C-alpha positions as a Python dict, from the first residue, in 0.01 Angstrom:
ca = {
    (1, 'X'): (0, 0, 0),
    (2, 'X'): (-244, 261, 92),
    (3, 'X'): (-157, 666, 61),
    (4, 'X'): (-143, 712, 430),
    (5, 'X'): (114, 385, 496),
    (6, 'X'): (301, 566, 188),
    (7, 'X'): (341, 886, 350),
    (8, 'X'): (454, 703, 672),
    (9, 'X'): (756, 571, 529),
    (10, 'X'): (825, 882, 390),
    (11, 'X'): (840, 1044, 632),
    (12, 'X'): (986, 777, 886),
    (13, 'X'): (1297, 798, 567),
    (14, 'X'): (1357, 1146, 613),
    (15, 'X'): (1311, 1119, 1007),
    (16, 'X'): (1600, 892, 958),
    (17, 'X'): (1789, 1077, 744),
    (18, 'X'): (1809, 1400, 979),
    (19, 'X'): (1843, 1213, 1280),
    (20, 'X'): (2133, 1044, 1132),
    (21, 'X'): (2317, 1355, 1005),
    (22, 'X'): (2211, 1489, 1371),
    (23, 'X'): (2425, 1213, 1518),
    (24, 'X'): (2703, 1249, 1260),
    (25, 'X'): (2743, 1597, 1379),
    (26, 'X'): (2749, 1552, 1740),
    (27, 'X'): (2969, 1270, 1726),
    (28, 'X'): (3255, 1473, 1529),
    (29, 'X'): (3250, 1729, 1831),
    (30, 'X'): (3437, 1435, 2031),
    (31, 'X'): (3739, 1399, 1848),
    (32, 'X'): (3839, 1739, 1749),
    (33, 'X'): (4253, 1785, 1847),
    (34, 'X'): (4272, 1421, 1623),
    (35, 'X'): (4066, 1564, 1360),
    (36, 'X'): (4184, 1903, 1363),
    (37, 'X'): (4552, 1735, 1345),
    (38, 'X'): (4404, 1505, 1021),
    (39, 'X'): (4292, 1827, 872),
    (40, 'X'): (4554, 2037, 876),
    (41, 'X'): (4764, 1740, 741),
    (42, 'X'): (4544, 1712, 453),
    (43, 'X'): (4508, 2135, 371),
    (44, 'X'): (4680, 2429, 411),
    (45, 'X'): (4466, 2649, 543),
    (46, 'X'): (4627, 2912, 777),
    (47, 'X'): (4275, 2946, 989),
    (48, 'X'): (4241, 2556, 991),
    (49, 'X'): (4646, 2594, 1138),
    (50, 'X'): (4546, 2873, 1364),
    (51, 'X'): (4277, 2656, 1530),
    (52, 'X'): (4471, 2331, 1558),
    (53, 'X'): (4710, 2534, 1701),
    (54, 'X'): (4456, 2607, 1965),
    (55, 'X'): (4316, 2334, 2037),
    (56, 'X'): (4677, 2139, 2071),
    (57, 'X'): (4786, 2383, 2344),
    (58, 'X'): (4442, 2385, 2500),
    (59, 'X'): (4450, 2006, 2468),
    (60, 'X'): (4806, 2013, 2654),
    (61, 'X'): (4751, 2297, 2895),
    (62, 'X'): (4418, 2295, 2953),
    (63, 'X'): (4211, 2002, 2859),
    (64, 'X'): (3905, 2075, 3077),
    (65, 'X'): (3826, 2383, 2810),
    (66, 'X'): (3753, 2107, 2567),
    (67, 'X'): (3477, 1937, 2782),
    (68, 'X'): (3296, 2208, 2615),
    (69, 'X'): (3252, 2053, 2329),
    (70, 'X'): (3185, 1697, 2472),
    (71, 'X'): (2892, 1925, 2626),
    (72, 'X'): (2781, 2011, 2235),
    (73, 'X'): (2836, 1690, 2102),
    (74, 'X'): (2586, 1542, 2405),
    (75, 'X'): (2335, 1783, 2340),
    (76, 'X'): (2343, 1665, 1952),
    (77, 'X'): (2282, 1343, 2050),
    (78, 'X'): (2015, 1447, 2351),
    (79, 'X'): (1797, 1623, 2037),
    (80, 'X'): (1806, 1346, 1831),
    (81, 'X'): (1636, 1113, 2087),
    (82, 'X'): (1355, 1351, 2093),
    (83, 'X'): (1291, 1282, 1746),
    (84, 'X'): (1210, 965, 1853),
    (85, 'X'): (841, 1114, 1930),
    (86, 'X'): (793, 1213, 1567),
    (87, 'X'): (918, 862, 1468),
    (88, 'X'): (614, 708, 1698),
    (89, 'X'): (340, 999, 1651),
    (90, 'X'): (418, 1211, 1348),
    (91, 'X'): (116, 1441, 1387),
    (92, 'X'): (97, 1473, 1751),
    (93, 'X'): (467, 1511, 1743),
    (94, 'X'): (500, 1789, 1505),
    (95, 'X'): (649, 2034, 1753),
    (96, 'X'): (933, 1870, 1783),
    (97, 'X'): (974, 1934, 1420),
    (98, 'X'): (887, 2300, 1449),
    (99, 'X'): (1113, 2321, 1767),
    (100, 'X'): (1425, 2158, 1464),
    (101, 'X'): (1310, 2408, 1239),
    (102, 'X'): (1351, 2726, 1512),
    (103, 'X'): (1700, 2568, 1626),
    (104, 'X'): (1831, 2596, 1260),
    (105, 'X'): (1668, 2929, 1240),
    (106, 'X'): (1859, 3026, 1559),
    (107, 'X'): (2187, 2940, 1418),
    (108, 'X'): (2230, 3237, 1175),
    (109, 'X'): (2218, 3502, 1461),
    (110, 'X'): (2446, 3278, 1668),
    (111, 'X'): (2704, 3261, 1430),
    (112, 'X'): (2656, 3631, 1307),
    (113, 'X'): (2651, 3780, 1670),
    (114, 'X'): (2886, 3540, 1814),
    (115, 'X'): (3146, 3461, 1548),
    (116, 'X'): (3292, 3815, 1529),
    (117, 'X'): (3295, 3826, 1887),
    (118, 'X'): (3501, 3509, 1930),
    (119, 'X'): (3757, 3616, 1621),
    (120, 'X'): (3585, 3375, 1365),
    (121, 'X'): (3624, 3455, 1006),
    (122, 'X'): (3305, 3565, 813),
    (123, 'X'): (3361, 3286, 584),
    (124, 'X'): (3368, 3046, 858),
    (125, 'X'): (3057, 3148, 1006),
    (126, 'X'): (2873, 3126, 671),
    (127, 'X'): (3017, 2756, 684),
    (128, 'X'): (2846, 2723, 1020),
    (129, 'X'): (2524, 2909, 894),
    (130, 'X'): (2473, 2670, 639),
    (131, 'X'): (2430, 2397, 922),
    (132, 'X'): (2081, 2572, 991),
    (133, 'X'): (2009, 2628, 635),
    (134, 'X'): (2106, 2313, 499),
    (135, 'X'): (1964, 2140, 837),
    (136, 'X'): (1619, 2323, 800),
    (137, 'X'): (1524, 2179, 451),
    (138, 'X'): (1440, 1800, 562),
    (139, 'X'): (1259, 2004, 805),
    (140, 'X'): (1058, 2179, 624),
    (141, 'X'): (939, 1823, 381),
    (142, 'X'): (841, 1654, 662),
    (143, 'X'): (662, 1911, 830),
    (144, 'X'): (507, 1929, 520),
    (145, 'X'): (391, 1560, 491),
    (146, 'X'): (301, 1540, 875),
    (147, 'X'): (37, 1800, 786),
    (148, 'X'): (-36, 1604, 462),
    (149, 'X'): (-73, 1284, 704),
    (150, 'X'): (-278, 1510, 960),
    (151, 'X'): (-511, 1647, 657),
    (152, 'X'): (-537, 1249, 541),
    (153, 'X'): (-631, 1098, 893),
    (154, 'X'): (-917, 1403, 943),
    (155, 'X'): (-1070, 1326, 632),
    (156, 'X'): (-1089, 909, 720),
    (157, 'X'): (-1242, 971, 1070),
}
């Protein structure tokens, strides 16, 4: 297998990867009352209880506020089709990577700005930082290798 189908896979694997975990955590937006409900049954936490407690009586009262969140979990799913593009054309496709990368940037002011507007607990909005942080580090590799691929197919033409 030559370098250049090498670095393909590679970086078609951890296309995969991110897209998967992209999914993963749009999906969970869907179910929250049943999952804040599982959580709170399985630790006592009295912010987990505070939020269940929240989302039950918005759940009962007002169930429209939680189309919110269908909203969120959409737009998860919306980004990870247009990672698609990278899957297809890793090189001309890099902005879409860069675009990733400037999302999970954008999450540490959101949750610093927003978070103790909304009530949120520092520790919880460290929890929610480390979406970007954690989210920006498959990234960051394959941005690396798409410019490894781009260096590669310059140097054959």
């Amino acid at each position: 297998m030559s370098e250049r189908s090498a670095l393909e896979r590679r970086i078609r694997a951890w296309l995969i990867l991110f897209v998967v975990c992209l999914v993963l955590s749009g999906l969970t937006a869907f179910p929250l009352v049943t999952e804040l409900r599982l959580g709170n049954a399985l630790i006592d936490n009295a912010w987990l209880r505070h939020v269940g407690d929240g989302l039950d009586q918005a759940d009962a009262q007002y169930p429209f506020l939680l189309y919110g969140t269908d909203w969120l979990a959409f737009a998860h799913l919306v980004i990870a089709v247009f990672f698609y593009g990278v899957y297809r054309d890793p090189v001309r496709n890099i902005w879409i990577i860069e675009a990733g990368m400037i999302a999970c940037a954008g999450v540490i002011p959101l949750a610093l700005i927003c978070g103790p507007i909304r009530g949120i607990p520092f520790w919880w909005s460290v929890i929610d930082i480390s979406f970007g942080v954690f989210g920006v580090i498959p990234l960051l590799i394959l941005r690396r290798m798409i410019k490894r691929l781009e260096t590669e197919a310059a140097a054959t033409s």
